[in-house]
Amino acid sequence: MSGGLTENITCPVSPLTFGPCAPVGRPRQTDPVHIALSRAASVVTAVELEESGHELARHELDARALAPWIREREADHPRWVWNDTAHWYPSLLAAGVRISRCVDLRLCHRILRRAASAAASELASAPRGGWDSPARPPESPTTSAMLFELEPPPVDDDPVAEWRRQREAVEGSARPGRLALLLAGESVGALVAAEMRFAGLPWSHERHDELLTELLGPRPTVGRPAKMEAVLARVRAALDDQEFSPDSPVELVKGLQRAGVRATSARSGDLKQLTHPAIAPLLEYKKLSRLHSANGWNWLDEWVRDGRFRPSYVPGGVVTGRWASDGGGALQLPRQVRGAVIADPGWTFVVADAAQLEPRVLAAISGDTAMARAGQSQDMYQGMVDSGAVETRPQAKYGMLGAIYGGTTGESGRMKPRIERAFPRAMEYVEAAARAGERGEVVSTWLGRSSPPGRGDSYDETASDAQLMKLRNDARGWGRFTRNFVVQGTAAEWALCWMGSLRRRLWEVGGGDGAATELTARPHLVFFLHDELIVHSPIRLAVDVSTALRDSAAEAGRLLFGAAPVEFAITVAVVDRYDLAK
DNA sequence: TCGGAAAGCGCC
DNA sequence: AAAGGGCGCTTTCCGA
C-alpha cells in the first residue's frame, strides 16, 4: 500500500507544509525554503537553508527587530524552523505577523523519537537530550530572567543540526511520505493553537452571568448560591437529615446509608439506580454544583477577558496525538454554557463537525470496503442499517464504539458477532492492534505515530504518568488502549490535516496575501475540539467558509488515504451562538 | 500546611 | 439508556 497521494502531488513548494501551493514568485533554485531561528540572550540567529539542507546565509538580528524582519521574509513563504511554536509565535502574532508554515522541532522530535518506522535513525538511537525535554515555557517578564539564569539552554539546542537529524530520520524511514505529512500536520497544528489563543473564542460575560443566575441564583458573596441551597433543602427534607453533606463523596454515601438508602458510591450513574425521594434532587444538586465549581463565576473571572475566552491548547498533549489543554478546560466546555459563545456584531460562527469520524477512519485504515460503503452515507450509522448489517441506528453506533473501544458488555458486546460478520476486515484490524498491545508490542497510527512502549519494556519516558503505568500492568487493559490508539490517533491525524488545509483556505477567503490585514480581521479559527471546528467569520463570507470547510475535509481524506473510497462527511452550521449548532 | 492521590464528571 | 478509550479540572482526603 502506498502512503496515499502525498508522494504524487507536484508543487513548487512541498504541499506537506499546509502552506500556499503556488507562491508568488516561484522559488529559484537557490531561494531559501527554510529559515531556522535560535536565540541567545537578545540576539536571534537566522540561518537560511535550501531544500537540500545546504546553508545559504546566516544573519544575526536584535530580538526587537525580529518581527518586522520575519514579516518581510514571509513574502516568500519560507518554512520557519524553531524549537517551540509556543515560544516564538505569540509575540509575532502580537506584532501583527502571521506566518504560513513552520517546523516545530520539539513536537516533531517527540514523534520521531518513538516512531517505529524511523527506529533505525540516528535520532531514535541517540541518548536523551535537550530536544526530549518539555518545551521551555513562553517568556513572561516576571519569570524569564530568573529561569534562564538557573537553567541555561542545553548544548544540543542548535535547530539546524536537529532539523537535519529529523530530515534524515524521515527520509530513511519505512514511510517517508506519511511521516512527513504527520510532522507537517503537527507543526501547522501548533500554529493554529497559538493563533486560536491569540484570537480567543468570543464569549459574552453578560450572557454567561445570566445563565448562571437563571440556574443557580444570583452570585453569592459567601456560601452556596440560593437555588443550590434550595435544592439541597429538598434533599435534606427527603432524608429527614438537616446535617446531610453532599459535597464530599464519603459523607454523601454515609449520609444516604444513615437514612437507609443502599448507596455504595457517590457517582451519579450509581445513584440513578436507587429509588428514594432524595435521589432526584440530589442528582440535580450535583449537576448545579458541578456547573458552579467548574464553569461558574470564578471560572468566568479567571478566563474571560475583554469578551474572549483564551485557553491554552497543548498540541500533541495526549499520547494518541490529540490535543490537550492547559488551564481553562477548553476541551471540556459543558453544553450548559455554550450559549455564552456569541459572535461579534456583523460576524457569525461557522461550526463544523466531522460525522462519525472514528468509524470512517477505521474503514480507511483497515481497507474494509463494506464499511467504507456504509460511509458513503452522510450518516454512517444509518448507512450500516441500510446495508443490512444491523437493524437500528443505536445498534450500529454502540456496535462500532464497542469495536473501537473494546467493549464486551451491554449492547456493544451483543452487537460484536454481527459487526464481525458484516465488517470482518475492520474487526480484524482492531483485534490485531489489541493482541499486539497484550503482547507488549508497539502499535502505530496510519501516519506513523507510535504508542508508548508496552509491558515488560524497561523504558522510563512515561514513568511519571501514573495512569499509563497502571494500565501497562494490565494486559487486557493495555490491549484496549492499543486498539483505541490506532483509531483515535489516526482520527487526530485526519483532524490536523483538516485544520491545516482549512487554515490555508481561510487565509485565501480573507483576501490572501494581497489583503494587508491582521488575522482577526479575516475569517479565523477560534475553537477546535477533536473532530469539531469553529470559524469566526464576517457574515458575508460564511458561505465561502462553509465551502472551505468541506473542501478541506475532502483534502484531508485524500492526503491521508489517497484514492481509498472513504468519505469524510462533515456537518456545517452557520449560527451566531455556539449552542445553536447542534 | 502542603502536595499528591482518588473520586467524580465534563468533553470527544 | 446501553460501553468505555483518551483527557482536564475541582474538591476532598490523607499522610508527610
Coordinates of C-alpha atoms (C1' of nucleotides) in Angstrom, one line a residue:
Chain A
M1 CA 0.0 0.0 0.0
S2 CA 1.3 3.5 -0.8
G3 CA 1.4 6.4 1.6
G4 CA -1.6 7.9 -0.2
L5 CA -1.4 10.7 -2.7
T6 CA 1.2 12.5 -0.7
E7 CA 4.0 11.2 -2.8
N8 CA 2.3 12.1 -6.0
I9 CA 1.4 15.7 -5.7
T10 CA 3.7 18.0 -7.6
C11 CA 4.0 21.5 -6.3
P12 CA 6.7 24.2 -6.3
V13 CA 6.9 24.1 -2.6
S14 CA 6.1 20.9 -0.7
P15 CA 2.4 20.5 -0.2
L16 CA 3.2 18.8 3.1
T17 CA 3.6 22.1 4.8
F18 CA -0.1 23.2 4.5
G19 CA 1.2 26.5 3.1
P20 CA 0.3 28.1 -0.2
C21 CA 1.0 25.8 -3.1
A22 CA 1.9 28.4 -5.7
P23 CA 3.7 31.2 -4.0
V24 CA 4.0 34.5 -5.8
G25 CA 7.4 34.4 -7.5
R26 CA 8.2 30.8 -8.0
P27 CA 11.3 30.0 -5.9
R28 CA 14.6 29.9 -7.9
Q29 CA 17.0 27.1 -7.3
T30 CA 18.9 28.9 -4.6
D31 CA 16.0 30.6 -2.8
P32 CA 15.9 29.6 0.8
V33 CA 13.0 27.4 1.7
H34 CA 13.8 27.1 5.3
I35 CA 14.9 29.7 7.8
A36 CA 16.0 28.3 11.2
L37 CA 15.8 30.6 14.2
S38 CA 17.6 30.4 17.5
R39 CA 18.1 32.9 20.3
A40 CA 20.9 33.6 22.7
A41 CA 20.0 36.4 25.1
S42 CA 18.7 39.2 22.9
V43 CA 20.4 38.1 19.7
V44 CA 18.5 36.0 17.2
T45 CA 20.4 33.9 14.7
A46 CA 18.6 33.1 11.4
V47 CA 20.0 30.5 9.1
E48 CA 18.7 30.2 5.6
L49 CA 18.7 26.7 4.2
E50 CA 18.0 25.3 0.8
E51 CA 15.6 22.3 0.4
S52 CA 18.7 20.1 0.4
G53 CA 19.8 21.5 3.8
H54 CA 22.7 23.4 2.3
E55 CA 23.3 26.7 4.3
L56 CA 22.9 29.8 2.2
A57 CA 23.2 32.6 4.6
R58 CA 23.3 33.5 8.3
H59 CA 22.0 36.7 9.9
E60 CA 22.3 38.0 13.4
L61 CA 19.3 40.2 14.4
D62 CA 18.4 42.1 17.5
A63 CA 15.4 40.3 19.0
R64 CA 13.4 43.5 18.9
A65 CA 13.9 43.7 15.1
L66 CA 12.7 40.1 14.5
A67 CA 9.0 40.7 13.9
P68 CA 9.5 43.2 11.0
W69 CA 12.2 41.1 9.5
I70 CA 10.0 38.0 9.5
R71 CA 7.1 40.0 8.1
E72 CA 9.4 40.9 5.2
R73 CA 10.8 37.5 4.6
E74 CA 7.3 35.9 4.8
A75 CA 6.5 37.2 1.3
D76 CA 8.4 34.1 0.1
H77 CA 6.6 31.8 2.5
P78 CA 9.7 30.0 3.9
R79 CA 9.3 27.4 6.5
W80 CA 10.3 28.9 9.8
V81 CA 12.2 26.2 11.8
W82 CA 12.2 26.8 15.5
N83 CA 12.3 24.9 18.8
D84 CA 8.8 25.7 20.1
T85 CA 6.0 27.5 18.3
A86 CA 4.6 28.4 21.7
H87 CA 7.9 30.2 22.4
W88 CA 8.2 32.2 19.2
Y89 CA 4.8 32.7 17.6
P90 CA 2.7 34.6 20.3
S91 CA 5.0 37.6 20.2
L92 CA 4.9 37.6 16.4
L93 CA 1.1 37.5 16.4
A94 CA 1.0 40.3 18.9
A95 CA 3.2 42.3 16.5
G96 CA 0.7 41.6 13.7
V97 CA 2.8 39.0 11.9
R98 CA 1.1 35.8 10.6
I99 CA 3.3 33.1 9.0
S100 CA 2.2 30.4 6.6
R101 CA 4.3 27.4 7.7
C102 CA 6.8 26.2 10.3
V103 CA 8.6 23.2 11.7
D104 CA 8.0 22.8 15.4
L105 CA 11.2 20.9 16.2
R106 CA 10.3 19.7 19.7
L107 CA 6.9 18.4 18.7
C108 CA 8.4 16.6 15.6
H109 CA 11.3 15.3 17.7
R110 CA 8.8 13.7 20.2
I111 CA 7.1 11.9 17.3
L112 CA 10.3 10.7 15.6
R113 CA 11.9 9.6 18.8
R114 CA 9.3 7.0 19.3
A115 CA 8.2 6.3 15.7
A116 CA 8.6 2.6 14.9
S117 CA 9.0 3.4 11.2
A118 CA 12.1 5.5 12.0
A119 CA 13.5 3.3 14.7
A120 CA 16.8 2.8 12.8
S121 CA 17.5 6.5 12.6
E122 CA 20.3 8.3 14.4
L123 CA 17.7 10.4 16.1
A124 CA 15.9 7.4 17.6
S125 CA 19.0 5.8 19.0
A126 CA 20.7 9.0 20.3
P127 CA 20.8 9.4 24.1
R128 CA 18.1 11.6 25.5
G129 CA 19.0 15.3 25.2
G130 CA 17.5 18.8 25.3
W131 CA 15.1 18.0 22.5
D132 CA 13.5 15.4 24.7
S133 CA 12.8 17.9 27.5
P134 CA 9.5 19.6 27.8
A135 CA 9.1 22.8 25.9
R136 CA 10.6 25.9 27.5
P137 CA 7.8 27.9 29.0
P138 CA 6.9 31.0 26.9
E139 CA 8.7 34.1 28.1
S140 CA 7.0 36.1 30.6
P141 CA 8.5 39.3 32.0
T142 CA 8.4 38.1 35.6
T143 CA 9.9 34.7 35.3
S144 CA 12.0 34.6 32.1
A145 CA 15.1 36.2 33.5
M146 CA 15.2 34.0 36.5
L147 CA 14.6 30.8 34.6
F148 CA 17.2 31.5 32.1
E149 CA 19.8 32.1 34.7
L150 CA 19.0 29.0 36.6
E151 CA 18.6 26.8 33.5
P152 CA 21.0 27.5 30.7
P153 CA 19.7 26.2 27.3
P154 CA 21.0 22.6 26.6
V155 CA 24.1 22.4 24.4
D156 CA 22.3 20.5 21.7
D157 CA 19.9 23.3 21.1
D158 CA 21.1 24.0 17.5
P159 CA 17.9 24.0 15.4
V160 CA 19.8 23.4 12.1
A161 CA 21.5 20.3 13.4
E162 CA 18.2 19.0 14.8
W163 CA 16.4 19.8 11.6
R164 CA 18.9 17.8 9.6
R165 CA 18.7 14.9 12.0
Q166 CA 14.9 14.9 11.7
R167 CA 15.0 15.1 7.9
E168 CA 17.4 12.1 7.8
A169 CA 15.1 10.2 10.1
V170 CA 12.1 10.8 7.9
E171 CA 13.9 10.1 4.6
G172 CA 15.4 6.9 6.0
S173 CA 12.1 5.7 7.4
A174 CA 9.9 3.0 6.1
R175 CA 7.2 5.5 5.3
P176 CA 8.7 8.9 4.5
G177 CA 5.6 10.4 2.9
R178 CA 3.4 9.6 5.8
L179 CA 5.8 10.7 8.5
A180 CA 6.5 14.0 6.6
L181 CA 2.7 14.6 6.5
L182 CA 2.4 13.8 10.2
L183 CA 5.2 16.3 11.1
A184 CA 3.7 19.0 8.9
G185 CA 0.3 18.4 10.5
E186 CA 1.7 18.6 14.0
S187 CA 3.5 21.8 13.1
V188 CA 0.6 23.5 11.5
G189 CA -1.5 22.5 14.5
A190 CA 1.0 24.3 16.7
L191 CA 0.5 27.5 14.6
V192 CA -3.3 27.1 14.9
A193 CA -3.1 26.6 18.6
A194 CA -1.2 29.9 19.0
E195 CA -3.5 31.7 16.7
M196 CA -6.6 30.5 18.5
R197 CA -5.3 31.6 21.8
F198 CA -4.3 35.0 20.3
A199 CA -7.8 35.5 18.7
G200 CA -9.8 34.0 21.6
L201 CA -13.2 32.5 21.5
P202 CA -15.9 35.2 21.6
W203 CA -17.5 35.0 24.9
S204 CA -20.3 37.0 26.4
H205 CA -19.5 37.7 30.1
E206 CA -23.0 39.1 30.5
R207 CA -24.8 36.1 28.9
H208 CA -22.8 33.7 31.0
D209 CA -23.7 35.5 34.1
E210 CA -27.3 35.4 33.1
L211 CA -27.2 31.7 32.5
L212 CA -25.6 31.1 35.9
T213 CA -28.1 33.4 37.6
E214 CA -31.0 31.5 35.9
L215 CA -29.7 28.1 37.0
L216 CA -28.1 28.8 40.3
G217 CA -29.5 32.1 41.5
P218 CA -27.5 35.4 41.9
R219 CA -23.9 35.2 42.7
P220 CA -23.4 34.9 46.4
T221 CA -20.7 36.7 48.3
V222 CA -20.4 33.7 50.7
G223 CA -21.8 30.2 50.8
R224 CA -23.9 28.4 48.2
P225 CA -26.0 30.1 45.5
A226 CA -29.7 30.3 46.6
K227 CA -31.1 27.8 44.1
M228 CA -28.4 25.3 45.0
E229 CA -29.3 25.8 48.7
A230 CA -33.0 25.3 47.9
V231 CA -32.4 22.0 46.1
L232 CA -30.2 20.9 49.0
A233 CA -33.0 21.7 51.4
R234 CA -35.3 19.3 49.4
V235 CA -32.6 16.6 49.7
R236 CA -32.3 17.1 53.4
A237 CA -36.1 17.1 53.9
A238 CA -36.4 13.8 51.9
L239 CA -33.7 12.2 54.1
D240 CA -35.0 13.9 57.2
D241 CA -31.4 14.9 58.0
Q242 CA -30.5 18.5 58.3
E243 CA -26.9 17.7 58.6
F244 CA -26.6 15.8 55.3
S245 CA -23.5 16.9 53.5
P246 CA -23.5 16.5 49.7
D247 CA -20.1 17.8 48.7
S248 CA -17.8 15.0 50.0
P249 CA -18.3 11.6 48.3
V250 CA -17.6 9.8 51.5
E251 CA -20.0 11.9 53.6
L252 CA -22.6 11.6 50.8
V253 CA -22.6 7.8 50.9
K254 CA -22.6 7.8 54.7
G255 CA -25.5 10.2 54.8
L256 CA -27.6 8.1 52.4
Q257 CA -26.8 5.0 54.4
R258 CA -27.9 6.6 57.7
A259 CA -31.2 7.3 56.0
G260 CA -31.5 3.6 54.9
V261 CA -30.6 4.1 51.3
R262 CA -28.2 1.4 50.0
A263 CA -25.7 3.6 48.3
T264 CA -22.2 2.4 47.7
S265 CA -20.7 5.2 45.7
A266 CA -21.5 8.9 45.1
R267 CA -21.4 8.5 41.3
S268 CA -24.4 9.9 39.5
G269 CA -24.8 6.8 37.4
D270 CA -24.9 4.6 40.5
L271 CA -27.2 6.9 42.4
K272 CA -29.6 6.8 39.4
Q273 CA -30.2 3.1 40.1
L274 CA -31.6 3.8 43.5
T275 CA -35.2 4.6 44.3
H276 CA -35.7 7.1 47.0
P277 CA -37.3 10.6 47.0
A278 CA -34.0 12.2 47.9
I279 CA -32.2 10.9 44.8
A280 CA -33.8 13.2 42.2
P281 CA -33.0 16.4 44.0
L282 CA -29.6 15.1 44.9
L283 CA -28.7 14.5 41.3
E284 CA -30.0 18.0 40.5
Y285 CA -27.8 19.4 43.2
K286 CA -24.7 17.6 41.9
K287 CA -25.3 18.9 38.4
L288 CA -25.6 22.5 39.7
S289 CA -22.7 22.1 42.0
R290 CA -20.5 20.9 39.1
L291 CA -21.5 23.9 37.0
H292 CA -20.8 26.3 39.9
S293 CA -17.4 24.9 40.6
A294 CA -16.1 24.2 37.1
N295 CA -17.6 26.9 35.0
G296 CA -19.2 29.3 37.4
W297 CA -18.3 32.9 38.3
N298 CA -14.8 32.1 39.4
W299 CA -14.0 30.5 36.0
L300 CA -15.6 33.5 34.3
D301 CA -13.4 35.9 36.3
E302 CA -10.3 33.9 35.6
W303 CA -10.7 33.0 31.9
V304 CA -12.8 35.6 30.1
R305 CA -11.3 39.0 29.4
D306 CA -12.5 41.6 27.0
G307 CA -15.1 39.4 25.5
R308 CA -12.8 36.5 24.7
F309 CA -12.0 33.1 26.3
R310 CA -8.3 32.4 25.7
P311 CA -7.4 28.9 26.8
S312 CA -4.0 27.5 26.3
Y313 CA -4.0 24.5 23.9
V314 CA -1.3 21.8 24.0
P315 CA -0.9 20.2 20.6
G316 CA 0.2 16.6 20.9
G317 CA -0.5 16.8 24.6
V318 CA -2.3 13.4 24.5
V319 CA -0.3 10.2 23.7
T320 CA -2.6 9.4 20.8
G321 CA -1.8 12.8 19.2
R322 CA -4.9 14.5 20.3
W323 CA -4.6 18.0 21.8
A324 CA -4.8 18.7 25.5
S325 CA -5.4 22.0 27.1
D326 CA -3.6 23.6 30.0
G327 CA -5.9 25.8 32.1
G328 CA -9.4 26.8 31.3
G329 CA -10.7 23.4 30.4
A330 CA -11.2 24.4 26.8
L331 CA -11.8 20.8 25.7
Q332 CA -14.5 20.2 28.3
L333 CA -16.8 23.2 27.8
P334 CA -20.1 21.9 29.1
R335 CA -23.1 22.3 26.8
Q336 CA -24.8 24.3 29.6
V337 CA -22.6 27.4 29.0
R338 CA -22.2 27.3 25.2
G339 CA -25.0 29.8 24.9
A340 CA -22.4 32.4 26.1
V341 CA -20.3 31.9 23.0
I342 CA -21.7 34.7 20.8
A343 CA -20.3 36.1 17.6
D344 CA -19.3 39.7 17.3
P345 CA -21.8 42.1 15.5
G346 CA -21.5 41.6 11.8
W347 CA -19.8 38.3 12.3
T348 CA -21.0 34.7 12.7
F349 CA -19.8 31.3 13.6
V350 CA -19.4 28.5 11.0
V351 CA -19.4 25.4 13.2
A352 CA -18.3 22.1 11.5
D353 CA -18.3 18.6 12.9
A354 CA -16.8 15.5 11.4
A355 CA -19.7 13.0 11.4
Q356 CA -18.7 9.6 12.8
L357 CA -15.0 10.3 12.3
E358 CA -13.6 7.3 14.1
P359 CA -15.7 4.6 12.3
R360 CA -14.8 6.2 8.9
V361 CA -11.1 6.3 9.9
L362 CA -11.4 2.6 10.8
A363 CA -12.9 1.8 7.5
A364 CA -10.0 3.6 5.8
I365 CA -7.1 2.2 7.7
S366 CA -8.4 -1.4 7.6
G367 CA -9.4 -1.2 3.9
D368 CA -12.8 -2.6 4.8
T369 CA -14.8 -1.9 1.6
A370 CA -18.2 -2.9 3.1
M371 CA -17.7 -0.4 5.9
A372 CA -16.5 2.2 3.5
R373 CA -19.7 1.7 1.5
A374 CA -21.8 2.3 4.6
G375 CA -19.7 5.5 5.0
Q376 CA -20.9 6.8 1.6
S377 CA -24.0 8.0 3.6
Q378 CA -23.8 11.3 5.3
D379 CA -24.9 9.3 8.4
M380 CA -22.6 6.3 8.5
Y381 CA -24.6 4.6 11.2
Q382 CA -27.8 4.8 9.1
G383 CA -25.7 3.5 6.2
M384 CA -24.9 0.4 8.3
V385 CA -28.6 -0.1 8.9
D386 CA -29.4 0.3 5.2
S387 CA -26.7 -2.2 4.3
G388 CA -28.5 -4.8 6.5
A389 CA -25.5 -5.2 8.9
V390 CA -27.7 -4.2 11.9
E391 CA -31.3 -3.3 12.4
T392 CA -31.2 0.0 14.2
R393 CA -29.0 3.1 14.3
P394 CA -28.3 2.7 18.0
Q395 CA -27.2 -0.9 17.3
A396 CA -24.8 0.5 14.7
K397 CA -23.5 3.2 17.0
Y398 CA -22.8 1.1 20.0
G399 CA -21.6 -1.8 18.0
M400 CA -19.0 0.4 16.4
L401 CA -18.0 2.1 19.6
G402 CA -17.5 -1.3 21.1
A403 CA -15.3 -2.3 18.3
I404 CA -13.2 0.8 18.7
Y405 CA -13.0 0.8 22.5
G406 CA -13.0 -2.9 23.1
G407 CA -16.4 -3.1 24.8
T408 CA -17.6 -6.5 25.7
T409 CA -20.7 -5.9 27.8
G410 CA -24.2 -4.4 27.1
E411 CA -25.4 -3.7 23.6
S412 CA -21.9 -3.3 22.2
G413 CA -21.0 -6.8 23.3
R414 CA -24.2 -8.2 21.8
M415 CA -23.5 -6.5 18.5
K416 CA -20.0 -7.8 18.2
P417 CA -20.8 -11.0 16.2
R418 CA -22.9 -9.1 13.7
I419 CA -20.2 -6.4 13.3
E420 CA -17.6 -9.1 12.8
R421 CA -19.7 -10.7 10.1
A422 CA -20.5 -7.5 8.3
F423 CA -17.1 -5.8 8.6
P424 CA -14.6 -8.6 9.0
R425 CA -11.5 -6.6 7.9
A426 CA -12.2 -3.7 10.2
M427 CA -12.7 -6.0 13.2
E428 CA -9.5 -7.9 12.3
Y429 CA -7.6 -4.7 12.3
V430 CA -8.6 -3.6 15.8
E431 CA -8.3 -7.1 17.2
A432 CA -4.8 -7.3 15.8
A433 CA -3.9 -4.0 17.5
A434 CA -5.4 -5.2 20.8
R435 CA -3.4 -8.5 20.6
A436 CA -0.2 -6.6 19.8
G437 CA -0.8 -4.5 22.9
E438 CA -1.4 -7.5 25.0
R439 CA 1.9 -9.0 23.9
G440 CA 3.6 -5.7 24.9
E441 CA 4.3 -4.6 21.3
V442 CA 4.1 -1.1 20.0
V443 CA 1.4 -0.1 17.5
S444 CA 1.3 2.9 15.2
T445 CA -1.3 5.2 13.6
W446 CA -1.7 5.4 9.8
L447 CA 0.8 8.3 9.5
G448 CA 3.3 6.7 12.0
R449 CA 2.8 8.0 15.5
S450 CA 3.7 5.1 17.7
S451 CA 2.2 4.1 21.0
P452 CA 4.3 4.2 24.2
P453 CA 6.3 1.0 24.9
G454 CA 4.2 -1.8 26.3
R455 CA 4.5 -4.0 29.3
G456 CA 7.8 -5.5 30.2
D457 CA 9.7 -2.8 28.5
S458 CA 12.2 -1.1 30.7
Y459 CA 11.6 2.3 29.3
D460 CA 11.1 5.3 31.6
E461 CA 9.9 8.1 29.3
T462 CA 6.4 8.0 30.7
A463 CA 7.2 6.6 34.1
S464 CA 5.7 9.7 35.6
D465 CA 2.4 9.1 34.0
A466 CA 0.6 7.1 36.7
Q467 CA -2.4 6.2 34.7
L468 CA -0.4 4.8 31.9
M469 CA 1.8 2.8 34.3
K470 CA -1.2 1.3 35.9
L471 CA -2.7 0.4 32.6
R472 CA 0.5 -1.1 31.4
N473 CA 0.4 -3.7 34.2
D474 CA -2.9 -5.0 32.9
A475 CA -2.5 -6.9 29.7
R476 CA -6.1 -6.7 28.6
G477 CA -6.3 -3.1 29.6
W478 CA -3.2 -2.3 27.6
G479 CA -4.8 -4.2 24.6
R480 CA -7.8 -1.9 24.8
F481 CA -5.5 1.0 24.9
T482 CA -3.6 0.0 21.8
R483 CA -6.8 -1.0 20.0
N484 CA -8.1 2.5 20.6
F485 CA -4.8 4.2 19.9
V486 CA -4.7 3.2 16.2
V487 CA -8.2 4.6 15.6
Q488 CA -8.2 7.7 17.9
G489 CA -4.6 8.6 16.8
T490 CA -5.4 8.3 13.1
A491 CA -8.6 10.4 13.6
A492 CA -6.4 13.0 15.3
E493 CA -4.2 13.0 12.2
W494 CA -7.1 13.5 9.9
A495 CA -8.3 16.4 12.1
L496 CA -4.8 18.0 11.9
C497 CA -4.9 17.8 8.1
W498 CA -8.4 19.1 8.0
M499 CA -7.4 22.1 10.2
G500 CA -4.2 22.7 8.2
S501 CA -5.9 22.7 4.9
L502 CA -8.6 24.9 6.3
R503 CA -6.2 27.4 7.7
R504 CA -4.7 28.0 4.2
R505 CA -8.1 28.3 2.6
L506 CA -9.4 30.7 5.3
W507 CA -6.4 33.0 4.5
E508 CA -7.4 32.9 0.9
V509 CA -11.1 33.5 1.6
G510 CA -10.0 36.5 3.7
G511 CA -8.1 38.0 0.7
G512 CA -4.8 36.1 0.7
D513 CA -1.5 37.9 0.9
G514 CA -2.9 40.8 -1.1
A515 CA -5.1 41.9 1.8
A516 CA -2.8 43.5 4.3
T517 CA -5.0 42.9 7.3
E518 CA -4.4 41.1 10.5
L519 CA -5.5 37.6 11.4
T520 CA -8.6 38.6 13.3
A521 CA -9.9 40.9 10.6
R522 CA -10.4 37.8 8.4
P523 CA -12.3 34.6 9.0
H524 CA -10.2 32.7 11.5
L525 CA -10.3 29.6 13.7
V526 CA -11.4 30.1 17.2
F527 CA -12.1 26.6 18.6
F528 CA -11.0 23.0 18.0
L529 CA -12.5 20.0 19.8
H530 CA -11.0 16.8 18.4
D531 CA -13.4 16.5 15.5
E532 CA -15.1 19.9 15.5
L533 CA -14.0 23.3 14.3
I534 CA -15.4 26.8 14.9
V535 CA -14.6 29.6 12.5
H536 CA -15.4 33.2 13.4
S537 CA -16.3 34.9 10.1
P538 CA -17.7 38.1 8.7
I539 CA -21.3 37.2 7.9
R540 CA -20.8 37.9 4.2
L541 CA -18.1 35.3 3.9
A542 CA -19.9 32.5 5.8
V543 CA -20.8 30.6 2.6
D544 CA -17.2 30.7 1.4
V545 CA -16.1 29.5 4.8
S546 CA -18.6 26.6 4.7
T547 CA -17.2 25.6 1.3
A548 CA -13.6 25.8 2.6
L549 CA -14.6 23.5 5.5
R550 CA -16.0 20.9 3.1
D551 CA -13.1 21.2 0.6
S552 CA -10.6 20.8 3.5
A553 CA -12.3 17.7 4.8
A554 CA -12.1 16.1 1.4
E555 CA -8.5 17.2 1.0
A556 CA -7.6 15.7 4.4
G557 CA -9.1 12.4 3.3
R558 CA -7.0 12.4 0.1
L559 CA -3.8 13.5 1.9
L560 CA -4.1 10.5 4.3
F561 CA -5.7 7.8 2.3
G562 CA -5.3 8.8 -1.4
A563 CA -7.9 7.3 -3.6
A564 CA -9.4 4.9 -1.0
P565 CA -13.2 5.0 -1.3
V566 CA -13.8 6.5 2.1
E567 CA -15.9 9.7 2.5
F568 CA -15.4 12.1 5.4
A569 CA -18.7 13.7 5.8
I570 CA -19.0 16.9 7.9
T571 CA -22.0 18.8 9.2
V572 CA -21.8 22.6 8.9
A573 CA -23.9 25.1 10.7
V574 CA -23.9 28.9 10.4
V575 CA -25.0 30.3 13.8
D576 CA -24.3 33.3 15.9
R577 CA -24.4 31.3 19.1
Y578 CA -22.5 28.1 19.6
D579 CA -25.4 26.3 21.4
L580 CA -27.5 26.6 18.3
A581 CA -25.1 24.5 16.3
K582 CA -26.4 21.1 17.4
Chain B
dT1 C1' 0.5 23.2 55.8
dC2 C1' 1.2 21.4 51.6
dG3 C1' 1.1 18.1 47.8
dG4 C1' -0.3 14.0 45.6
dA5 C1' -4.0 10.6 45.0
dA6 C1' -8.6 9.5 44.4
dA7 C1' -13.3 10.5 43.2
dG8 C1' -16.3 12.4 40.3
dC9 C1' -17.8 14.5 36.0
dG10 C1' -17.3 17.4 31.9
dC11 C1' -15.8 16.8 26.7
dC12 C1' -14.7 13.8 22.3
Chain C
dA1 C1' -30.2 4.0 28.1
dA2 C1' -26.6 0.8 26.9
dA3 C1' -19.6 0.7 26.6
dG4 C1' -15.6 2.8 27.7
dG5 C1' -10.6 4.5 25.0
dG6 C1' -8.4 9.3 25.7
dC7 C1' -8.1 13.6 28.6
dG8 C1' -8.5 18.3 32.5
dC9 C1' -10.4 20.3 36.4
dT10 C1' -12.2 20.8 41.1
dT11 C1' -12.8 19.1 45.5
dT12 C1' -11.9 16.2 49.2
dC13 C1' -8.9 13.2 51.7
dC14 C1' -4.8 11.8 53.9
dG15 C1' -0.2 11.4 55.1
dA16 C1' 4.5 13.6 55.3

